[in-house]
Tab-separated table of C-alpha atoms in Angstrom:
chain	number	residue	atom	x	y	z
A	1	SER	CA	0.000	0.000	0.000
A	2	PRO	CA	1.121	3.647	-0.208
A	3	ALA	CA	1.125	3.958	3.600
A	4	GLY	CA	4.234	4.467	5.683
A	5	ARG	CA	5.928	1.479	7.310
A	6	GLU	CA	4.507	2.136	10.801
A	7	ALA	CA	0.952	2.908	9.633
A	8	VAL	CA	-1.974	1.479	11.638
A	9	GLY	CA	-5.748	1.755	11.656
A	10	ALA	CA	-6.478	0.802	8.055
A	11	SER	CA	-10.023	1.361	6.779
A	12	LEU	CA	-11.560	0.779	3.334
A	13	THR	CA	-14.429	2.841	1.891
A	14	LYS	CA	-16.188	2.453	-1.459
A	15	ALA	CA	-17.604	5.615	-3.020
A	16	PRO	CA	-20.923	5.464	-4.929
A	17	ASN	CA	-18.907	5.882	-8.164
A	18	GLY	CA	-17.001	2.671	-7.389
A	19	VAL	CA	-13.675	4.257	-6.356
A	20	PHE	CA	-12.073	2.788	-3.233
A	21	TRP	CA	-10.445	4.925	-0.562
A	22	LEU	CA	-7.902	3.519	1.883
A	23	SER	CA	-7.316	5.562	5.042
A	24	TRP	CA	-4.695	5.066	7.757
A	25	VAL	CA	-2.759	6.854	10.502
A	26	GLU	CA	0.995	7.396	10.454
A	27	PRO	CA	2.406	7.862	13.977
A	28	ALA	CA	4.634	10.797	14.707
A	29	PRO	CA	8.333	9.919	14.846
A	30	PRO	CA	9.731	9.498	18.374
A	31	VAL	CA	11.028	12.648	20.037
A	32	PRO	CA	14.854	12.530	20.172
A	33	GLY	CA	15.887	11.648	23.691
A	34	GLY	CA	12.262	11.048	24.706
A	35	PRO	CA	10.573	7.858	25.877
A	36	ALA	CA	10.066	5.026	23.422
A	37	PRO	CA	6.557	4.967	21.899
A	38	VAL	CA	4.080	2.394	23.229
A	39	ALA	CA	3.159	-0.338	20.756
A	40	PRO	CA	-0.502	0.011	19.728
A	41	ALA	CA	-1.464	-3.551	20.625
A	42	ARG	CA	-0.196	-3.171	24.206
A	43	HIS	CA	-1.941	0.076	25.058
A	44	GLN	CA	-5.431	0.130	26.592
A	45	HIS	CA	-8.185	-0.328	23.990
A	46	GLY	CA	-5.578	-0.513	21.231
A	47	ALA	CA	-4.611	3.185	21.271
A	48	ALA	CA	-1.052	4.401	21.662
A	49	PRO	CA	0.381	7.822	22.522
A	50	SER	CA	3.175	9.268	20.443
A	51	GLY	CA	5.887	11.861	20.750
A	52	GLY	CA	4.197	14.380	18.457
A	53	PRO	CA	1.306	14.971	16.050
A	54	ASN	CA	0.060	11.968	14.072
A	55	THR	CA	-1.105	12.142	10.451
A	56	LEU	CA	-4.390	10.864	9.027
A	57	ARG	CA	-3.963	10.079	5.321
A	58	PHE	CA	-5.797	8.404	2.455
A	59	ALA	CA	-5.247	7.167	-1.097
A	60	LYS	CA	-7.590	6.114	-3.905
A	61	PHE	CA	-7.486	2.776	-5.714
A	62	ALA	CA	-7.589	2.675	-9.519
A	63	ALA	CA	-9.339	-0.660	-10.135
A	64	GLN	CA	-8.495	-0.832	-13.843
A	65	GLU	CA	-4.782	-0.222	-13.276
A	66	LYS	CA	-4.836	-2.185	-9.984
A	67	ARG	CA	-2.757	0.392	-8.151
A	68	TRP	CA	-3.049	3.028	-5.456
A	69	GLY	CA	-2.762	6.735	-6.141
A	70	SER	CA	-0.541	9.120	-4.212
A	71	PRO	CA	-1.251	9.564	-0.486
A	72	GLN	CA	-3.071	12.731	0.604
A	73	THR	CA	-3.412	14.235	4.068
A	74	ILE	CA	-6.691	14.806	5.926
A	75	ALA	CA	-5.498	15.983	9.347
A	76	VAL	CA	-2.360	16.292	11.457
A	77	GLY	CA	-2.392	16.584	15.250
A	78	ASN	CA	-2.173	14.992	18.652
A	79	GLY	CA	-5.929	14.363	18.454
A	80	VAL	CA	-5.521	11.820	15.628
A	81	PRO	CA	-5.436	8.376	17.303
A	82	VAL	CA	-2.869	5.669	16.698
A	83	SER	CA	-5.037	2.607	17.267
A	84	SER	CA	-5.441	-0.893	15.904
A	85	ALA	CA	-9.038	-1.097	17.173
A	86	ASP	CA	-10.555	2.414	17.165
A	87	PHE	CA	-9.319	4.030	13.978
A	88	PRO	CA	-10.589	6.854	11.726
A	89	GLN	CA	-13.033	6.081	8.931
A	90	ILE	CA	-14.339	7.877	5.834
A	91	ALA	CA	-17.893	8.143	4.449
A	92	LEU	CA	-18.511	9.395	0.905
A	93	ASN	CA	-21.695	10.915	-0.521
A	94	GLY	CA	-20.893	10.480	-4.199
A	95	ASP	CA	-21.210	14.191	-5.062
A	96	GLY	CA	-17.639	15.096	-4.104
A	97	ARG	CA	-18.460	15.346	-0.402
A	98	GLY	CA	-16.766	13.174	2.162
A	99	PHE	CA	-16.548	12.920	5.934
A	100	ALA	CA	-13.594	11.683	7.953
A	101	VAL	CA	-14.551	10.725	11.508
A	102	TRP	CA	-12.360	9.767	14.436
A	103	THR	CA	-12.094	9.804	18.217
A	104	ASN	CA	-9.104	11.416	19.855
A	105	GLY	CA	-8.527	8.917	22.667
A	106	GLN	CA	-9.394	11.525	25.307
A	107	GLY	CA	-13.179	11.347	25.081
A	108	GLY	CA	-13.621	13.676	22.122
A	109	ALA	CA	-15.029	13.001	18.667
A	110	ALA	CA	-13.924	14.861	15.537
A	111	VAL	CA	-15.186	15.149	11.976
A	112	SER	CA	-13.499	16.784	8.994
A	113	GLU	CA	-15.408	17.443	5.767
A	114	SER	CA	-14.313	17.683	2.136
A	115	SER	CA	-16.487	19.094	-0.656
A	116	ASP	CA	-13.970	18.593	-3.481
A	117	ASP	CA	-13.374	14.839	-3.563
A	118	GLY	CA	-10.656	14.932	-0.923
A	119	ALA	CA	-8.518	17.749	-2.332
A	120	THR	CA	-9.054	19.879	0.787
A	121	TRP	CA	-10.476	19.163	4.244
A	122	SER	CA	-12.064	21.396	6.871
A	123	ALA	CA	-10.595	21.871	10.326
A	124	PRO	CA	-11.706	19.063	12.680
A	125	ALA	CA	-14.862	19.844	14.624
A	126	PRO	CA	-16.787	17.888	17.309
A	127	TRP	CA	-19.654	15.744	16.010
A	128	THR	CA	-21.279	15.235	19.401
A	129	SER	CA	-21.293	17.563	22.403
A	130	GLY	CA	-22.980	15.209	24.848
A	131	GLY	CA	-20.460	12.399	25.096
A	132	GLN	CA	-17.589	12.592	27.547
A	133	THR	CA	-16.009	9.293	26.542
A	134	VAL	CA	-16.634	8.505	22.884
A	135	GLU	CA	-15.132	5.410	21.277
A	136	LYS	CA	-15.700	2.460	18.912
A	137	PHE	CA	-17.889	4.396	16.500
A	138	SER	CA	-19.287	3.231	13.166
A	139	PHE	CA	-21.122	5.135	10.495
A	140	VAL	CA	-22.860	4.618	7.172
A	141	ARG	CA	-24.251	6.667	4.307
A	142	LEU	CA	-28.047	6.288	4.173
A	143	SER	CA	-29.958	6.027	0.899
A	144	ASP	CA	-30.959	9.711	1.112
A	145	GLY	CA	-27.298	10.829	1.429
A	146	ARG	CA	-27.303	11.560	5.147
A	147	VAL	CA	-24.648	9.943	7.347
A	148	LEU	CA	-25.701	7.951	10.405
A	149	VAL	CA	-23.142	7.454	13.184
A	150	ALA	CA	-23.259	5.242	16.309
A	151	TRP	CA	-20.761	5.007	19.152
A	152	LEU	CA	-20.001	3.768	22.663
A	153	ASP	CA	-20.426	6.542	25.217
A	154	GLY	CA	-19.391	6.898	28.869
A	155	ARG	CA	-21.457	9.968	29.779
A	156	ALA	CA	-23.571	8.026	32.316
A	157	ARG	CA	-20.475	7.465	34.422
A	158	GLN	CA	-20.153	11.199	34.896
A	159	THR	CA	-23.360	11.113	36.963
A	160	GLY	CA	-22.712	7.960	38.975
A	161	GLY	CA	-23.699	5.298	36.461
A	162	THR	CA	-21.560	2.231	35.813
A	163	ALA	CA	-22.588	1.124	32.323
A	164	GLN	CA	-21.179	2.082	28.960
A	165	GLN	CA	-24.026	3.186	26.672
A	166	LEU	CA	-24.704	3.165	22.926
A	167	PHE	CA	-25.757	6.413	21.222
A	168	ALA	CA	-26.454	7.402	17.625
A	169	ARG	CA	-27.221	10.505	15.591
A	170	ILE	CA	-27.378	11.875	12.050
A	171	LEU	CA	-24.059	13.579	11.366
A	172	GLY	CA	-24.478	17.364	11.217
A	173	ALA	CA	-28.219	17.313	12.003
A	174	ARG	CA	-29.744	19.629	14.597
A	175	SER	CA	-31.453	16.725	16.320
A	176	GLY	CA	-29.526	15.496	19.347
A	177	ASP	CA	-27.933	12.215	20.295
A	178	VAL	CA	-30.292	9.242	20.647
A	179	LEU	CA	-29.788	6.533	23.278
A	180	VAL	CA	-30.024	3.150	21.531
A	181	ASP	CA	-28.968	0.796	24.362
A	182	PRO	CA	-28.321	1.776	28.018
A	183	SER	CA	-25.856	-1.071	28.728
A	184	VAL	CA	-23.242	-2.357	26.277
A	185	CYS	CA	-19.806	-3.963	26.342
A	186	ASP	CA	-17.206	-1.358	27.218
A	187	CYS	CA	-14.962	-1.308	24.161
A	188	CYS	CA	-16.049	-3.660	21.360
A	189	GLN	CA	-16.451	-2.163	17.894
A	190	THR	CA	-19.915	-1.312	16.573
A	191	THR	CA	-21.033	-1.835	12.959
A	192	LEU	CA	-23.676	-0.220	10.722
A	193	ALA	CA	-25.102	-1.072	7.283
A	194	ALA	CA	-27.815	0.704	5.272
A	195	PHE	CA	-30.997	-0.467	3.534
A	196	PRO	CA	-32.509	0.981	0.334
A	197	ASP	CA	-35.641	2.050	2.266
A	198	GLY	CA	-33.646	4.735	4.101
A	199	GLY	CA	-33.100	2.642	7.209
A	200	ALA	CA	-30.097	0.846	8.653
A	201	ILE	CA	-29.132	-1.994	10.959
A	202	LEU	CA	-26.699	-1.625	13.869
A	203	ALA	CA	-24.904	-4.572	15.510
A	204	TYR	CA	-22.761	-4.439	18.650
A	205	ARG	CA	-21.853	-6.388	21.785
A	206	GLY	CA	-24.296	-5.949	24.652
A	207	ARG	CA	-23.817	-6.378	28.385
A	208	THR	CA	-26.219	-7.623	31.059
A	209	ALA	CA	-26.041	-7.439	34.854
A	210	GLU	CA	-24.916	-11.090	34.773
A	211	GLU	CA	-22.000	-10.106	32.452
A	212	VAL	CA	-23.458	-11.833	29.413
A	213	ARG	CA	-21.805	-10.106	26.446
A	214	ASP	CA	-23.570	-11.411	23.369
A	215	ILE	CA	-24.181	-9.629	20.052
A	216	ARG	CA	-27.298	-7.456	19.796
A	217	PHE	CA	-28.838	-5.520	16.924
A	218	SER	CA	-31.260	-2.614	16.422
A	219	ARG	CA	-33.048	-1.317	13.311
A	220	PHE	CA	-33.117	2.388	12.390
A	221	HIS	CA	-36.256	3.177	10.382
A	222	GLY	CA	-38.325	6.325	9.953
A	223	GLY	CA	-35.986	8.219	12.248
A	224	ASN	CA	-36.530	5.800	15.150
A	225	TRP	CA	-34.590	2.916	16.669
A	226	SER	CA	-36.142	-0.453	17.459
A	227	ALA	CA	-35.665	-2.095	20.848
A	228	PRO	CA	-32.327	-3.970	20.989
A	229	GLN	CA	-32.552	-7.723	20.381
A	230	PRO	CA	-30.025	-10.566	20.780
A	231	LEU	CA	-28.751	-11.795	17.428
A	232	ASN	CA	-28.031	-15.235	18.903
A	233	ASN	CA	-28.071	-16.530	22.477
A	234	ASP	CA	-24.389	-17.465	22.774
A	235	ASP	CA	-24.466	-16.812	26.548
A	236	TRP	CA	-20.842	-15.653	26.701
A	237	ARG	CA	-20.201	-14.554	30.287
A	238	ILE	CA	-17.010	-12.553	30.689
A	239	ALA	CA	-16.174	-9.867	33.249
A	240	ALA	CA	-13.965	-7.964	30.817
A	241	CYS	CA	-14.137	-6.504	27.345
A	242	PRO	CA	-12.692	-8.690	24.558
A	243	ILE	CA	-12.300	-5.709	22.151
A	244	ASN	CA	-13.861	-7.894	19.455
A	245	GLY	CA	-16.914	-6.467	17.730
A	246	PRO	CA	-19.209	-7.884	15.024
A	247	ARG	CA	-19.481	-6.874	11.373
A	248	VAL	CA	-22.673	-6.496	9.374
A	249	ALA	CA	-23.278	-6.177	5.612
A	250	THR	CA	-26.455	-5.705	3.563
A	251	ASP	CA	-27.656	-6.268	0.016
A	252	GLY	CA	-31.156	-4.870	-0.329
A	253	GLY	CA	-33.016	-6.379	2.616
A	254	ARG	CA	-30.584	-9.265	2.989
A	255	VAL	CA	-28.237	-9.082	5.987
A	256	ALA	CA	-24.977	-10.915	6.722
A	257	VAL	CA	-23.401	-10.819	10.192
A	258	ALA	CA	-20.134	-12.292	11.498
A	259	TRP	CA	-18.882	-12.215	15.085
A	260	PHE	CA	-16.567	-13.795	17.666
A	261	THR	CA	-17.629	-15.566	20.865
A	262	ALA	CA	-15.896	-17.677	23.482
A	263	ALA	CA	-18.991	-18.967	25.291
A	264	ASP	CA	-18.392	-22.249	27.165
A	265	ASN	CA	-14.630	-21.583	26.870
A	266	ASN	CA	-14.888	-22.420	23.178
A	267	PRO	CA	-13.554	-19.536	21.034
A	268	ARG	CA	-15.198	-19.465	17.618
A	269	VAL	CA	-16.196	-17.216	14.720
A	270	LEU	CA	-19.862	-17.438	13.754
A	271	ALA	CA	-21.815	-16.211	10.733
A	272	SER	CA	-25.547	-15.752	10.267
A	273	PHE	CA	-27.914	-14.449	7.612
A	274	SER	CA	-31.268	-12.670	7.564
A	275	PRO	CA	-33.441	-12.666	4.414
A	276	ASP	CA	-35.821	-10.002	5.731
A	277	ALA	CA	-33.823	-6.998	7.017
A	278	GLY	CA	-33.263	-8.482	10.467
A	279	GLY	CA	-36.742	-9.896	11.005
A	280	ARG	CA	-35.184	-13.301	11.650
A	281	PHE	CA	-31.654	-14.733	11.585
A	282	LEU	CA	-30.627	-18.263	10.638
A	283	MET	CA	-28.918	-20.585	13.091
A	284	PRO	CA	-25.255	-19.480	12.893
A	285	LEU	CA	-22.471	-21.475	11.264
A	286	ARG	CA	-18.971	-21.789	12.680
A	287	VAL	CA	-16.422	-20.697	10.074
A	288	ASP	CA	-13.005	-20.557	11.818
A	289	GLN	CA	-9.999	-22.904	11.769
A	290	GLY	CA	-10.105	-23.904	15.434
A	291	ARG	CA	-8.133	-21.244	17.336
A	292	PRO	CA	-9.583	-17.882	16.271
A	293	ALA	CA	-8.711	-14.468	17.637
A	294	GLY	CA	-11.774	-12.980	15.891
A	295	ARG	CA	-11.407	-9.495	14.289
A	296	VAL	CA	-14.008	-10.363	11.668
A	297	ASP	CA	-15.376	-8.755	8.529
A	298	THR	CA	-18.094	-9.855	6.101
A	299	LEU	CA	-19.655	-9.132	2.717
A	300	ILE	CA	-22.788	-10.348	0.957
A	301	LEU	CA	-22.850	-10.989	-2.798
A	302	ASN	CA	-25.493	-10.723	-5.517
A	303	ASP	CA	-26.079	-14.478	-5.451
A	304	ARG	CA	-26.703	-14.335	-1.639
A	305	ALA	CA	-23.358	-15.925	-0.756
A	306	MET	CA	-21.487	-14.519	2.262
A	307	LEU	CA	-17.748	-13.931	2.530
A	308	VAL	CA	-16.179	-13.828	5.991
A	309	THR	CA	-12.621	-12.919	7.036
A	310	TRP	CA	-11.085	-13.442	10.462
A	311	VAL	CA	-7.757	-13.738	12.300
A	312	GLU	CA	-6.451	-16.876	13.998
A	313	ASN	CA	-4.358	-16.742	17.192
A	314	ASP	CA	-1.232	-17.628	15.221
A	315	GLY	CA	-1.469	-14.331	13.299
A	316	SER	CA	-2.859	-15.812	10.091
A	317	VAL	CA	-5.742	-14.245	8.143
A	318	TRP	CA	-8.471	-16.350	6.548
A	319	LEU	CA	-11.353	-16.005	4.086
A	320	ARG	CA	-14.345	-18.323	3.822
A	321	ARG	CA	-17.381	-18.407	1.540
A	322	VAL	CA	-20.804	-19.335	2.893
A	323	SER	CA	-22.898	-20.508	-0.051
A	324	PRO	CA	-26.418	-19.232	-0.881
A	325	GLU	CA	-27.676	-22.512	0.629
A	326	PHE	CA	-25.889	-21.492	3.866
A	327	ALA	CA	-23.226	-24.173	3.605
A	328	LEU	CA	-19.470	-23.746	4.031
A	329	ASN	CA	-16.831	-23.813	1.317
A	330	ALA	CA	-13.213	-24.590	2.171
A	331	PRO	CA	-11.323	-21.763	3.943
A	332	VAL	CA	-8.591	-19.849	2.112
A	333	ALA	CA	-5.487	-18.416	3.810
A	334	LEU	CA	-4.922	-14.740	2.958
A	335	ALA	CA	-1.835	-14.402	5.164
A	336	PRO	CA	0.348	-17.098	6.801
A	337	PRO	CA	0.952	-17.602	10.542
A	338	GLY	CA	2.853	-14.723	12.081
A	339	ALA	CA	1.838	-12.303	9.335
A	340	ILE	CA	-0.009	-9.912	11.655
A	341	ASN	CA	-0.564	-9.153	15.312
A	342	PRO	CA	-3.704	-11.103	16.340
A	343	LYS	CA	-5.218	-7.836	17.644
A	344	THR	CA	-5.084	-6.259	14.183
A	345	VAL	CA	-8.471	-5.737	12.482
A	346	PRO	CA	-8.422	-6.605	8.743
A	347	ARG	CA	-10.963	-4.911	6.485
A	348	LEU	CA	-12.680	-6.246	3.358
A	349	ALA	CA	-14.333	-4.526	0.365
A	350	LEU	CA	-16.104	-5.767	-2.761
A	351	VAL	CA	-14.476	-4.606	-6.008
A	352	ARG	CA	-16.450	-6.682	-8.533
A	353	ASP	CA	-19.473	-8.867	-7.811
A	354	TYR	CA	-20.463	-12.122	-9.465
A	355	GLN	CA	-22.264	-11.401	-12.749
A	356	GLY	CA	-23.381	-14.880	-13.805
A	357	GLY	CA	-21.734	-17.623	-15.853
A	358	LYS	CA	-18.082	-18.141	-14.974
A	359	SER	CA	-17.282	-14.586	-13.889
A	360	ASP	CA	-15.186	-13.952	-10.789
A	361	VAL	CA	-15.673	-12.025	-7.577
A	362	GLN	CA	-12.904	-9.561	-6.809
A	363	LEU	CA	-12.148	-8.324	-3.296
A	364	LEU	CA	-9.850	-5.826	-1.667
A	365	ALA	CA	-8.477	-6.626	1.799
A	366	THR	CA	-6.183	-4.610	4.032
A	367	PHE	CA	-4.442	-5.216	7.354
A	368	ALA	CA	-1.495	-3.904	9.334
A	369	THR	CA	1.379	-6.241	10.070
A	370	GLY	CA	1.570	-5.274	13.728
A	371	GLY	CA	4.546	-2.932	13.624
A	372	SER	CA	6.882	-5.459	11.988
A	373	GLY	CA	6.148	-4.359	8.436
A	374	PRO	CA	4.057	-2.076	6.237
A	375	LEU	CA	0.314	-1.908	5.793
A	376	ARG	CA	-0.729	-4.622	3.336
A	377	THR	CA	-3.478	-4.554	0.740
A	378	LEU	CA	-4.503	-7.656	-1.194
A	379	LEU	CA	-6.494	-7.893	-4.415
A	380	ILE	CA	-8.276	-11.246	-4.174
A	381	THR	CA	-10.040	-13.132	-6.962
A	382	VAL	CA	-12.686	-15.633	-5.866
A	383	PRO	CA	-13.398	-18.017	-8.795
A	384	GLU	CA	-17.147	-17.916	-8.325
A	385	GLY	CA	-17.787	-19.380	-11.759
A	386	GLU	CA	-15.737	-22.477	-10.922
A	387	LEU	CA	-17.536	-22.891	-7.612
A	388	LEU	CA	-20.867	-22.921	-9.446
A	389	GLU	CA	-19.702	-24.933	-12.447
A	390	PHE	CA	-21.915	-27.865	-11.494
A	391	GLU	CA	-24.908	-25.518	-11.659
A	392	ASN	CA	-23.862	-24.401	-15.123
A	393	GLU	CA	-23.732	-28.030	-16.232
A	394	CYS	CA	-27.225	-28.731	-14.937
A	395	GLY	CA	-28.611	-25.532	-16.466
A	396	CYS	CA	-29.687	-24.166	-13.070
A	397	SER	CA	-27.087	-21.418	-12.695
A	398	PRO	CA	-28.651	-17.973	-12.236
A	399	THR	CA	-28.649	-15.760	-15.296
A	400	PRO	CA	-27.043	-12.296	-15.153
A	401	ALA	CA	-30.544	-10.742	-15.013
A	402	GLU	CA	-31.438	-12.926	-12.032
A	403	LEU	CA	-28.461	-11.544	-10.121
A	404	GLN	CA	-29.442	-7.896	-10.560
A	405	GLY	CA	-31.573	-6.084	-8.017
A	406	PHE	CA	-34.312	-7.815	-6.030
A	407	SER	CA	-37.301	-10.021	-6.808
A	408	ILE	CA	-40.867	-8.818	-6.189
A	409	ARG	CA	-44.381	-10.201	-6.563
A	410	GLY	CA	-47.311	-7.990	-7.410
A	411	THR	CA	-50.078	-6.935	-9.762
A	412	ILE	CA	-50.077	-4.286	-12.476
A	413	ALA	CA	-52.338	-1.578	-11.016
A	414	GLN	CA	-52.310	0.822	-13.959
A	415	VAL	CA	-50.144	2.168	-16.754
A	416	PRO	CA	-49.764	5.922	-16.139
A	417	SER	CA	-49.768	8.415	-18.974
A	418	GLN	CA	-46.048	9.011	-18.506
A	419	PRO	CA	-44.187	6.939	-21.134
A	420	GLY	CA	-42.140	4.030	-19.890
A	421	VAL	CA	-43.689	3.960	-16.403
A	422	VAL	CA	-45.921	1.280	-14.866
A	423	ARG	CA	-47.654	1.223	-11.480
A	424	VAL	CA	-47.416	-2.008	-9.488
A	425	ASN	CA	-49.331	-3.039	-6.380
A	426	GLN	CA	-46.559	-5.055	-4.772
A	427	SER	CA	-46.054	-7.147	-1.713
A	428	GLY	CA	-43.641	-5.795	0.861
A	429	LEU	CA	-39.892	-6.213	0.436
A	430	PRO	CA	-38.267	-5.748	3.884
A	431	GLY	CA	-35.485	-3.205	3.858
A	432	VAL	CA	-36.384	-2.027	0.344
A	433	PHE	CA	-40.077	-1.062	0.040
A	434	ALA	CA	-43.218	-1.314	2.112
A	435	ALA	CA	-46.222	-3.081	0.572
A	436	GLY	CA	-48.407	-0.887	-1.660
A	437	GLU	CA	-48.496	0.835	-5.036
A	438	ARG	CA	-45.328	2.206	-6.579
A	439	ASP	CA	-44.285	3.476	-10.020
A	440	PHE	CA	-41.410	1.791	-11.834
A	441	LYS	CA	-39.592	2.560	-15.047
A	442	ILE	CA	-39.982	-0.231	-17.586
A	443	ALA	CA	-38.518	-0.986	-21.007
A	444	PRO	CA	-41.095	-0.182	-23.750
A	445	GLY	CA	-40.988	-3.710	-25.104
A	446	LEU	CA	-42.181	-5.129	-21.768
A	447	LEU	CA	-45.380	-3.091	-21.523
A	448	ASN	CA	-47.303	-5.657	-23.595
A	449	GLU	CA	-46.317	-8.303	-21.062
A	450	ALA	CA	-47.795	-6.273	-18.206
A	451	PRO	CA	-51.538	-5.772	-18.730
A	452	VAL	CA	-53.527	-4.169	-15.914
A	453	GLY	CA	-54.694	-6.729	-13.359
A	454	ARG	CA	-52.088	-9.315	-14.295
A	455	ALA	CA	-50.196	-10.851	-11.395
A	456	LEU	CA	-46.479	-11.194	-11.992
A	457	LEU	CA	-43.050	-11.965	-10.674
A	458	GLY	CA	-40.286	-9.566	-11.595
A	459	ARG	CA	-37.059	-7.977	-10.529
A	460	ILE	CA	-36.403	-4.379	-9.572
A	461	GLN	CA	-33.137	-2.463	-9.577
A	462	GLU	CA	-32.138	1.115	-8.819
A	463	ARG	CA	-30.397	2.723	-11.808
A	464	ASP	CA	-29.182	6.324	-11.588
A	465	GLY	CA	-31.675	7.164	-8.853
A	466	GLU	CA	-34.712	5.508	-10.506
A	467	TRP	CA	-36.220	2.083	-9.862
A	468	TRP	CA	-36.665	-0.166	-12.903
A	469	LEU	CA	-38.875	-3.233	-13.339
A	470	PHE	CA	-37.533	-6.025	-15.576
A	471	ASP	CA	-37.395	-9.801	-16.038
A	472	LEU	CA	-41.218	-10.087	-15.878
A	473	ARG	CA	-42.932	-13.465	-15.543
A	474	SER	CA	-46.700	-13.673	-15.737
A	475	LEU	CA	-48.582	-15.666	-13.112
A	476	GLY	CA	-51.660	-16.201	-15.298
A	477	ALA	CA	-54.734	-14.374	-16.545
A	478	PRO	CA	-56.720	-12.094	-14.187
C-alpha cells in the first residue's frame, strides 16, 4: 500500500462511483531523547500515545490499473489516534463530499469534511457535544445521502452510572444524540449497514447485569430505533471486554453478520444471515480454523453468498465463503501464521461482484502487520464461476438478469400516462419497500407483457436514482 511502514488503523471505503479509498494513521516519529513509543497492541483499547502529532492520510485505488494513487493528508495533530481497534473512517456521498470521523482517545469526537473529492479538508470539529467518553464508532451513508453514526459513550459514568451506553445521531443534524442501548460492552467495535428504504441496521456487543456479552442488533427506520434484540443466544459470560466487535453487511433487505464468541470456553467465529432486514436470523455457522482471535469482517454478494474474514491466534488471516444454501466452502489463507498481530483488524471490500456464468468475484483486503512491516493490501479473486460450475452443467445457474436487483411479486395496477412507467401493487420487500403501489420505469418492449390486473413476478433495480422493473414473468390471466 502507499502507507508508511509504521501505519496502523487501516479502513476501506467504497464511493458510490465505485472508487475505493484507503485511510490510515501514520504515527509521529519518536522525540529525540524522549521515551520510546508504546506499541498500539499493548496500550489500553488498542490506542497508543506518540511523541508528536500523528497524520491521518488516504489514497484512492484505480481498479483498472490495480494500483493506489498518491497519499493525501486529511489531518495532522495529537488528536488523531494511533489505534489498531478504534481508527478513523471515511464516508462518501458520491457528489464530491466526504466525511472523515475519528475519536481522539481523550473522550472527544472529531469530523473533517471535504467538498472537493478529498482535495481539501475542513478543520476538525466535534460531532457530538454530549459524550464525555466517545469510542468504537461506526457510520454509514443512508440512501438519502445523510450519514448515520453510532458510538459507545461513557457519559452516564459522569453522573454515577456504571454502564457504557450506545448512542447514535445523524451527522451534522440539529437533532440530538439518541440513546439506543443503556448497557453495552465497554470497548467492542460497533457496525452499521444501510438499507434501500432509508433505514439501517446496527450490531454491537451488549452487556447484562450477569456479564453476558452477546451480540445485539437494532433497526433504524423512519428516524426511530427499534428495541435492541439478541442476534443469537451465545451466553458468553465474561467480566472484561474482549475488544472484538461484530461486522454487518447488507444487500437490499438481505443481511450478513459475522462475530466472535468464546462462550463455554470455546472460542469461535460465527456467521448468520437474515433474508428479511433483520426480522429473523438463521442458526449461525462456525467458520473458523479452530483457534480464532476474531477481528471479523463480512460481505454479501449478488447471489446471496457470504464472505467472511477473520484472524487466527497464530497471526494468520483467513477467508471463507458461505454458499447461498448457507453451507461452508473450504477456507482460504490470505496471510500465513505470524503475518499480523492477532489484535489487528483486517478490512474487506467488494471490487467486482459475481455477474453470472463463470465470472469472478474480486475483493480488496487490508491489514497492518503489527509494527513489523508495512500496511498490506490484497487484491483477491474468488473463482465464483468455478464454484458454481456444477450448476452451469445442470442448467440451473442464475442468469445475469437474475443476479441484478431484487425479486418482487405484485399486480399491475395501472399504466400511467407518462411513457415508460408502470404502477405495481406489490407485496412488501423488507429493507427495500413497504407493501403498496409504486411506479417503476420499464422498457417499452415489456409493456405488452404487463396488462392491468395481471399478477407477476419480476425484478427491480435502482439505476441512476430511478427504480426499474424487468425480467417479468406472468402468473396467469386475471
